[in-house]
Short mmCIF file of C-alpha atoms in Angstrom, two decimals:
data_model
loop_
_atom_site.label_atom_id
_atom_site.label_comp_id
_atom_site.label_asym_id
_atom_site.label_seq_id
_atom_site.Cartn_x
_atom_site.Cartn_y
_atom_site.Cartn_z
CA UNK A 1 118.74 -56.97 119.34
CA UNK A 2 116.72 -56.65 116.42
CA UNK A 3 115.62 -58.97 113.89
CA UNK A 4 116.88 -59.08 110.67
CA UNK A 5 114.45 -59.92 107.77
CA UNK A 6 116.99 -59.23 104.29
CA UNK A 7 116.45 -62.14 101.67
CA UNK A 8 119.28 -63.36 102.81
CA UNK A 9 120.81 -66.72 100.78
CA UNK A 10 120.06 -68.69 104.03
CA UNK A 11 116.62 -67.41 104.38
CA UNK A 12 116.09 -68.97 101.08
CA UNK A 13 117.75 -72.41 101.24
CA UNK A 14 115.27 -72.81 104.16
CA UNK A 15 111.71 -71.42 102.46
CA UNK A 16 113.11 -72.96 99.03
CA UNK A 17 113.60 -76.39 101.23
CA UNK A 18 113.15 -79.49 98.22
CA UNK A 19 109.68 -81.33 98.43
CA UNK A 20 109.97 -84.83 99.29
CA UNK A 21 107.34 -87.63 97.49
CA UNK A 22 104.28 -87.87 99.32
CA UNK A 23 103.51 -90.70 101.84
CA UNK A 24 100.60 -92.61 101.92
CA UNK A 25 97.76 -91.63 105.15
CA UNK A 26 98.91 -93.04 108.57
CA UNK A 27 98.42 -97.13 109.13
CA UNK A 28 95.81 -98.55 111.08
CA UNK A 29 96.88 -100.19 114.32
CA UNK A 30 95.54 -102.58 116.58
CA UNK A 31 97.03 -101.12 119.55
CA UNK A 32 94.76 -99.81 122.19
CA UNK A 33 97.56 -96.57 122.56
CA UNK A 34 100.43 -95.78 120.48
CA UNK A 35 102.63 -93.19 119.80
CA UNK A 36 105.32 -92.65 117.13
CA UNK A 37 107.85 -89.30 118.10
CA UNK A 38 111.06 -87.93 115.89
CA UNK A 39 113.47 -88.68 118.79
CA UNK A 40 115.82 -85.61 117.96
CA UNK A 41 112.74 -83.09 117.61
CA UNK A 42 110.08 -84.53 119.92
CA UNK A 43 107.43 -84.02 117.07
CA UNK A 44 104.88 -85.93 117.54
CA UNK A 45 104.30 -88.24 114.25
CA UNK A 46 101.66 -90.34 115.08
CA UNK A 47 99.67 -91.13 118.32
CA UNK A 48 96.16 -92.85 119.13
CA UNK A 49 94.83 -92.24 122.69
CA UNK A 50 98.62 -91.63 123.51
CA UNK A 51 97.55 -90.16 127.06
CA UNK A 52 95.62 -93.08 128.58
CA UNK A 53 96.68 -94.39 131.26
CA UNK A 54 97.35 -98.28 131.50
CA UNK A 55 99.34 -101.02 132.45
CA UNK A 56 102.92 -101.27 130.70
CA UNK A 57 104.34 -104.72 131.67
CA UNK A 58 108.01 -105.62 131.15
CA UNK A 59 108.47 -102.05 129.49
CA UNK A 60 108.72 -101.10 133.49
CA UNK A 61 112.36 -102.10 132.94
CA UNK A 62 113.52 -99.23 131.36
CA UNK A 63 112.45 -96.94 133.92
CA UNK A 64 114.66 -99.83 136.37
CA UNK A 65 117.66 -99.46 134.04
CA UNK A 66 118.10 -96.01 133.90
CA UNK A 67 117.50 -95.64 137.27
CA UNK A 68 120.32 -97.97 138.28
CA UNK A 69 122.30 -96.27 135.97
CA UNK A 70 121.97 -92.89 137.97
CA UNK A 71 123.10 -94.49 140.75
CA UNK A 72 126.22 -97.21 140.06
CA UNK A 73 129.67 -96.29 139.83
CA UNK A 74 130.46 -99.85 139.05
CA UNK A 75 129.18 -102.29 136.41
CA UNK A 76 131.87 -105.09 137.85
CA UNK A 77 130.33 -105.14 141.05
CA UNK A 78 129.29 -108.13 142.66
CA UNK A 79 125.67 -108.94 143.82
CA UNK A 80 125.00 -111.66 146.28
CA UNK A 81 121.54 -112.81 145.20
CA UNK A 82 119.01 -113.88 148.07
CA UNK A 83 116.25 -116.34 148.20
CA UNK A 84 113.83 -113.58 148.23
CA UNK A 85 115.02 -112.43 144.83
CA UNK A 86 114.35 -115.71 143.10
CA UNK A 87 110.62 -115.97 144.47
CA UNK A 88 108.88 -114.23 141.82
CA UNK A 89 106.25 -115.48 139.04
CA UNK A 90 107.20 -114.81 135.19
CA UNK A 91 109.96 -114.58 132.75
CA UNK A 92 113.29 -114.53 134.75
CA UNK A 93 117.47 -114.94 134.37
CA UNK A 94 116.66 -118.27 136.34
CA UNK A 95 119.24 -116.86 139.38
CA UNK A 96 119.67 -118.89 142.56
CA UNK A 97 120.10 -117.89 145.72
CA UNK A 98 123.83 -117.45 146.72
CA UNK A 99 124.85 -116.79 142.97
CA UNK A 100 127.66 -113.74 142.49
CA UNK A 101 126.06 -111.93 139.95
CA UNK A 102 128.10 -108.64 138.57
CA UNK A 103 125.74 -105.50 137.69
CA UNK A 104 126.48 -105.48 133.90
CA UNK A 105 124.96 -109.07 134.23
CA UNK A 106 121.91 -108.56 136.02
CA UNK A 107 121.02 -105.03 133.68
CA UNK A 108 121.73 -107.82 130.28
CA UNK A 109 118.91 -110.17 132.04
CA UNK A 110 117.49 -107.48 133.16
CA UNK A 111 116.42 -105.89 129.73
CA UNK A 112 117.47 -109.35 127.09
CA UNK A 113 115.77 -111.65 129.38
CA UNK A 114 113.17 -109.53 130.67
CA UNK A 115 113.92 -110.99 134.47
CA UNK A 116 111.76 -109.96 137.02
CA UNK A 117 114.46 -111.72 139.33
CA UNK A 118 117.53 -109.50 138.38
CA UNK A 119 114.59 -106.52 138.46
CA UNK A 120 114.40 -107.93 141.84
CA UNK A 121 118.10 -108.03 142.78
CA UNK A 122 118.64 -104.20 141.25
CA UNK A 123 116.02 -102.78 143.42
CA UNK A 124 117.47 -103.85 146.93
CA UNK A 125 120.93 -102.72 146.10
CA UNK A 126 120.05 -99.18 144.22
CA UNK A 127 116.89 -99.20 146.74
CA UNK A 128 117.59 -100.20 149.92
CA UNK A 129 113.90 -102.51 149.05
CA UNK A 130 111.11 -102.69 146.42
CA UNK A 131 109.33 -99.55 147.84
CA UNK A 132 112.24 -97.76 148.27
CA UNK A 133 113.35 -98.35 144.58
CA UNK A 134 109.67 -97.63 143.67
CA UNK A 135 110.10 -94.14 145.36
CA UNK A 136 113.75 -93.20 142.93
CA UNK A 137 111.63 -94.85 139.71
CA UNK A 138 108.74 -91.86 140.86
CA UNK A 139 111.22 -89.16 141.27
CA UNK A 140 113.17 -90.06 137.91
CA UNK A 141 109.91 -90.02 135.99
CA UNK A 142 108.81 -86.65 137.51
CA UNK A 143 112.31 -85.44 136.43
CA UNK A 144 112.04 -86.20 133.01
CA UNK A 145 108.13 -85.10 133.00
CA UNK A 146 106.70 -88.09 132.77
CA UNK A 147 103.44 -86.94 134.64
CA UNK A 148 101.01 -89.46 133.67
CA UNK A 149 102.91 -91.96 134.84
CA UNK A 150 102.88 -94.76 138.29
CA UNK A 151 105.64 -96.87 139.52
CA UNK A 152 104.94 -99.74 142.61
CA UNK A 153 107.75 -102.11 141.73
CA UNK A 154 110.71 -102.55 139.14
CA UNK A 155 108.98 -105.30 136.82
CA UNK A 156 106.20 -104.42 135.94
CA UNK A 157 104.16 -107.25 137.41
CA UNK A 158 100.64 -105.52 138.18
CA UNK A 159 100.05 -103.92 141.28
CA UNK A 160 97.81 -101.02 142.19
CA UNK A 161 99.22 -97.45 140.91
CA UNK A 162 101.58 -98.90 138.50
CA UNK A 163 101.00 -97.61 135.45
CA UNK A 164 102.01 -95.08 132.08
CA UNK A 165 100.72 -93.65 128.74
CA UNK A 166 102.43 -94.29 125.75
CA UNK A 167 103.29 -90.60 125.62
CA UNK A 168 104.67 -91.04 128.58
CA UNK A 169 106.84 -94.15 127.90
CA UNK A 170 108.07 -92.51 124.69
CA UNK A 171 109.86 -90.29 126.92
CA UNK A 172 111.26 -92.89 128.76
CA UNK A 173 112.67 -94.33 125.75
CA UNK A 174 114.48 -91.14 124.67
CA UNK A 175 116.17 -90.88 128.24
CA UNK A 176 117.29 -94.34 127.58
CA UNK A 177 118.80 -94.39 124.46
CA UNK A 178 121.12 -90.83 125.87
CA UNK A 179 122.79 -93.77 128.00
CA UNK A 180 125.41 -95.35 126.47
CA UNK A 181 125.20 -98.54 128.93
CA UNK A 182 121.57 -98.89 128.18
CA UNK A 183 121.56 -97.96 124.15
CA UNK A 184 124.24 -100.86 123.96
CA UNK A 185 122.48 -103.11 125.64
CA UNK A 186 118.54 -103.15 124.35
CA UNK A 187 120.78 -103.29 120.93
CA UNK A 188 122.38 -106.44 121.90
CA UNK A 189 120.56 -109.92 120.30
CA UNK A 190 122.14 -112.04 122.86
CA UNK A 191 125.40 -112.49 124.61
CA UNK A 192 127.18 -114.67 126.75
CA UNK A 193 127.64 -113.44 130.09
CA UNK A 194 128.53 -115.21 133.34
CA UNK A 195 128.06 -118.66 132.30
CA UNK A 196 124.41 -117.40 130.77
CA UNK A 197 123.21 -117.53 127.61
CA UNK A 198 121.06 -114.37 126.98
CA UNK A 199 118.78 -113.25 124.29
CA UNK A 200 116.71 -110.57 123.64
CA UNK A 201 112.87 -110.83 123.56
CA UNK A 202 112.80 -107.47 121.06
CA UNK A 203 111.86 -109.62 117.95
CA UNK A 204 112.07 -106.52 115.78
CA UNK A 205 116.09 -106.10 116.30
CA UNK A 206 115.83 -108.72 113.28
CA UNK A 207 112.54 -108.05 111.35
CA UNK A 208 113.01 -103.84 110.99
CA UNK A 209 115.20 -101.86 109.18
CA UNK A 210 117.42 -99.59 111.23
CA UNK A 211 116.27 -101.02 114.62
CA UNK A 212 118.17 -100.30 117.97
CA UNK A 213 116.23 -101.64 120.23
CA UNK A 214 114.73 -101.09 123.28
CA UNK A 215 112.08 -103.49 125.27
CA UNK A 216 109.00 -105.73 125.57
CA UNK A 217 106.17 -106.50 127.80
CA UNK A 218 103.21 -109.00 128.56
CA UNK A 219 100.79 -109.71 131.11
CA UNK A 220 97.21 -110.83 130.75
CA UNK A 221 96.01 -107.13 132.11
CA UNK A 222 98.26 -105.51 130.03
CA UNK A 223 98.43 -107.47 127.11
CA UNK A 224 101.36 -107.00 124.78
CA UNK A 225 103.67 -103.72 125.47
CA UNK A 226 106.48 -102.59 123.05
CA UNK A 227 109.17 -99.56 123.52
CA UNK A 228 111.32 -99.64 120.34
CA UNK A 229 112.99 -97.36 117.89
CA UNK A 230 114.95 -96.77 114.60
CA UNK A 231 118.04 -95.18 113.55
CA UNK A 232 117.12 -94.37 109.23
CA UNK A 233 118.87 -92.18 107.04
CA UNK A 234 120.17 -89.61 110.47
CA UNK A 235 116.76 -89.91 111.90
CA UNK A 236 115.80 -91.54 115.13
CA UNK A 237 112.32 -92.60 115.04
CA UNK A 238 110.60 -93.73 118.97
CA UNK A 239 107.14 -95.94 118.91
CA UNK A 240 105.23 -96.98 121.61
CA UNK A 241 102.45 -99.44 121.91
CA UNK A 242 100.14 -100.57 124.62
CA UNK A 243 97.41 -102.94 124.18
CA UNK A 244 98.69 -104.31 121.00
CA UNK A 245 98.22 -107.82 120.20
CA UNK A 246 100.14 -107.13 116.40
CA UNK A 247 102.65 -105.22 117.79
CA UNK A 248 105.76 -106.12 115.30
CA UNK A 249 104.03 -105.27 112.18
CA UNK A 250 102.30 -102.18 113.76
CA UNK A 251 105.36 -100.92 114.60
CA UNK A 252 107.44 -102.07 111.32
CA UNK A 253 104.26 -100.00 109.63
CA UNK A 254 104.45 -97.11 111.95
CA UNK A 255 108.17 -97.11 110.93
CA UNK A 256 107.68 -96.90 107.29
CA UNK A 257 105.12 -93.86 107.66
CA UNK A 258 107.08 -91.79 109.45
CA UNK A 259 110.47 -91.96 107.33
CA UNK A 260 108.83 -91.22 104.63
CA UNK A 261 105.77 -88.87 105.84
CA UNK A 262 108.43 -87.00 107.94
CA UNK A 263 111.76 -87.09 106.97
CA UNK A 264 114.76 -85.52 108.81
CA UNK A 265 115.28 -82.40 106.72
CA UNK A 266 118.56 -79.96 108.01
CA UNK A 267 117.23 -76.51 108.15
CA UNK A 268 120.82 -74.94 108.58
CA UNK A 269 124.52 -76.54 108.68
CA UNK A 270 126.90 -75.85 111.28
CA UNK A 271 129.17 -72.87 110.01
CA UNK A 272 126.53 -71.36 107.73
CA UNK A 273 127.61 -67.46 107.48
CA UNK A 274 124.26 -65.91 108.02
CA UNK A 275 125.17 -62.20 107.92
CA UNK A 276 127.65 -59.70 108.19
CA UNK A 277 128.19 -56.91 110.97
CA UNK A 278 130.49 -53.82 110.51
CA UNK A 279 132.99 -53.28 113.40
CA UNK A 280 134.12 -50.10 115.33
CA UNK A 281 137.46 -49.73 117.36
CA UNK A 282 138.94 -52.09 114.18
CA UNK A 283 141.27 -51.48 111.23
CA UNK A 284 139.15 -54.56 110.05
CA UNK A 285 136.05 -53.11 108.73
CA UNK A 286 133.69 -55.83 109.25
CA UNK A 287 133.02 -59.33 110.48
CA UNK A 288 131.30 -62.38 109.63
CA UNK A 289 128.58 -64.50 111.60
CA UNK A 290 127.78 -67.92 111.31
CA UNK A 291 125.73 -70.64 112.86
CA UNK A 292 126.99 -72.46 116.14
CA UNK A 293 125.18 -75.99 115.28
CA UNK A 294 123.09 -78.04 112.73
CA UNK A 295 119.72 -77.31 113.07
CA UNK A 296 117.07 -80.23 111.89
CA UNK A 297 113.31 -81.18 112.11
CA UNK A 298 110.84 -83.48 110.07
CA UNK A 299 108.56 -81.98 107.88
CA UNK A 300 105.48 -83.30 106.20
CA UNK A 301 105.90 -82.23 102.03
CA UNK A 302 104.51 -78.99 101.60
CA UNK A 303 105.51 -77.75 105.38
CA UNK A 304 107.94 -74.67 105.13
CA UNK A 305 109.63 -73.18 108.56
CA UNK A 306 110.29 -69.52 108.77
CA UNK A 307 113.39 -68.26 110.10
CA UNK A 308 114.26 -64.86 111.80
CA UNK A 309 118.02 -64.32 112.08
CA UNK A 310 118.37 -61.83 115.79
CA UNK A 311 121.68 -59.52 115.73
CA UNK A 312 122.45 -57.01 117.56
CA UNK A 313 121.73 -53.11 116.24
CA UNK A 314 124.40 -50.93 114.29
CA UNK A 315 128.04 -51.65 114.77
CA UNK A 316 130.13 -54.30 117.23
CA UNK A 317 133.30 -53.05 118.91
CA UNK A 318 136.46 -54.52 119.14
CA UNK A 319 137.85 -56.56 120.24
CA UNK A 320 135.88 -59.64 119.17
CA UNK A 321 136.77 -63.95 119.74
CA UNK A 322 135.82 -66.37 117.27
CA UNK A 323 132.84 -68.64 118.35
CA UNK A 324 131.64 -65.88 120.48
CA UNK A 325 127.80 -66.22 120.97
CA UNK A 326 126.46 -62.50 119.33
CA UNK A 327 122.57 -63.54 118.67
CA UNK A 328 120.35 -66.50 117.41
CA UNK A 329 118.65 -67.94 114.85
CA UNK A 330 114.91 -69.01 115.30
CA UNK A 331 113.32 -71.24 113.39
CA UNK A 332 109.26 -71.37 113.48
CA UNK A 333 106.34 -73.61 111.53
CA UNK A 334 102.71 -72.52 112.28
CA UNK A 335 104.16 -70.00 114.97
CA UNK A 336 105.51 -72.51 117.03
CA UNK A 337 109.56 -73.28 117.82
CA UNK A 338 110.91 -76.15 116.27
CA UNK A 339 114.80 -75.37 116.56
CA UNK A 340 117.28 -72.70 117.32
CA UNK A 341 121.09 -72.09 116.99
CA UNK A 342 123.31 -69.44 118.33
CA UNK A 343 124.92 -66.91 116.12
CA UNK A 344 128.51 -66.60 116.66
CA UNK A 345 131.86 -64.42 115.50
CA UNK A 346 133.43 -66.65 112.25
CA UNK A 347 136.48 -64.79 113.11
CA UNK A 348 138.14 -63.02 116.18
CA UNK A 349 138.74 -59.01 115.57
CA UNK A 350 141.54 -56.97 117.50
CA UNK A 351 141.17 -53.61 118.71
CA UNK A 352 143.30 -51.03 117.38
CA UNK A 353 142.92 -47.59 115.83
CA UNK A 354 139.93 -46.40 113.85
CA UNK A 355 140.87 -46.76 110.00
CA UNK A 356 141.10 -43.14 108.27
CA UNK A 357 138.45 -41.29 107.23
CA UNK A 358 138.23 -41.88 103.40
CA UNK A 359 138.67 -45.79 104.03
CA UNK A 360 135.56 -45.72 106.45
CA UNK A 361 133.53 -43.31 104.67
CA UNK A 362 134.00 -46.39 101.17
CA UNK A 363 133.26 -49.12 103.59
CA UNK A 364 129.94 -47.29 104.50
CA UNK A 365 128.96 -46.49 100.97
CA UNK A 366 130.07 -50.42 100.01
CA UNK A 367 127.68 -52.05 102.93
CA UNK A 368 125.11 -49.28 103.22
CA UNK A 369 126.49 -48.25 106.35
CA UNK A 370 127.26 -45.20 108.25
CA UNK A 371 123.52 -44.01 109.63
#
């Protein structure tokens, strides 16, 4: 392979990228941690002691959700609920013991409700107990790197070595919203489910542009926790706070900054031809390459990527398919990665006999070919 660096059209839509308006400096907020991340990208936007460890509350429920989700083949089924499940302090579905409760129900109270009784309920039948649920909650956040993070039970009650970062919990927000059960659900204002009436706690479904959801917490340790995130304009914005007794407008503010400090700008378009490579063992001369996917990232005004476009050296040989992977492009802002698509055939190429002489020897003078 070799890199290509030709002042290429595409290499200049990306460095000639339009400036966007500047955005005022980054809000204050009265959260004690917080963390704003581009969802697609993982840039980090925003954060403020975003690596602290502390107690997350009722956001604990995501990390329940998703691991239910790994596990149930069957939102219909039923779930007898016990008396044990109903003795618990805090906000709760109000279930009784004896009730025939489905799965979709108890993951609706589970995440609209905030119940630390359906938490309950999840956790024996995904767990085999609270301890053994505790264990799968460990294991999923370890799986999706979440290593400054604690779980003892599935609601988030306090309890020694339960505990996250924001950084941490922004994660487990992403994860979340790639589930199709759980993105429709933290979405939901309320519902009717069961003979239940159900709403959601996330005040900001109604008060922010673009919001999708996902969950809220409180307990006197922890104070007020908030997981939530926007869809704007293609972008999809995650915020965490932890500690944060204004939570609504810091996030609403958080919101606003990063949209417009960091918008979603496309560095390259799916199908972009990118270059041209001549062909051997063809009577078609040469063929095209072009980009695999869409390639996008949020840049700050003023913040231009470079690109390096990696193809392979001299000639291809034929016989050659159409969306066949034949290098990359790399895209890179203060020598870091920040996206990458594969290069592929635009067209497919047969083998057959080598075009005459004079033909090849025009086609080498035309594309600057030929040694």
């Amino acid at each position: 392979m070799r890199v290509w660096r030709k002042a290429l059209a595409l290499l200049a839509a990306v460095c000639l990228l339009p400036l966007h308006a500047g955005a005022a400096g980054a809000p204050a907020v009265s959260a004690a941690s917080a963390i704003l991340v581009d969802g697609e990208s993982g840039r980090v936007l925003y954060e403020k002691d975003a690596h602290v460890r502390r107690s997350i509350a009722s956001t604990t429920k995501l990390m329940t959700a998703l691991v239910v989700m790994d596990r149930c083949r069957d939102l219909g089924e039923v779930v007898e609920v016990l008396e044990e499940d109903t003795r618990t302090e805090g906000s709760s579905m109000y279930l009784r013991a004896g009730d025939q409760v489905t799965v979709e129900e108890l993951l609706y109270g589970l995440l609209l409700s905030s119940g630390n009784d359906a938490a309950l309920v999840l956790a024996r039948r995904f767990g085999g107990s609270v301890e053994g649920f505790a264990a799968l909650m460990n294991e999923k956040a370890a799986e999706l790197g979440m290593a400054d993070s604690s779980f003892a039970n599935p609601n988030g009650l306090e309890e020694e070595g339960h505990w996250s970062t924001a950084a941490d919990m922004a994660k487990l927000g992403a994860a979340c919203l790639e589930d199709e059960t759980i993105a429709k659900i933290v979405s939901t204002p309320s519902i009717s489910l069961g003979g239940r009436y159900l709403t959601n706690h996330n005040k900001l479904l109604g008060l922010c542009e673009g919001c999708v959801g996902l969950k809220t917490g409180y307990t006197e340790k922890a104070g007020r926790t908030l997981v939530s995130a926007v869809r704007r304009e293609g972008q999809l914005l995650i915020c965490v706070t932890l500690q944060d007794p204004d939570d609504w407008d810091d996030h609403i503010a958080l919101y606003d900054y990063g949209s417009a400090a960091y918008p979603r700008q496309v560095l390259v378009e799916a199908g972009a031809r990118t270059a041209t490579l001549p062909v051997t063992g063809s009577l078609v001369p040469a063929v095209e390459v072009e980009t695999a996917d869409a390639v996008a990232y949020p840049l700050a005004e003023g913040e231009r990527p470079r690109v390096e476009i990696h193809l392979p050296e001299g000639a291809v040989a034929a016989p050659l398919e159409r969306e066949v992977p034949v290098g990359e492009l790399r895209f890179y802002l203060d020598g870091e990665p920040i996206g990458r698509t594969d290069l592929v055939y635009s067209a497919s190429v047969r083998r057959d006999a080598a075009p005459p002489p004079p033909l090849r020897r025009l086609w080498d003078r035309l594309t600057g070919g030929g040694g």
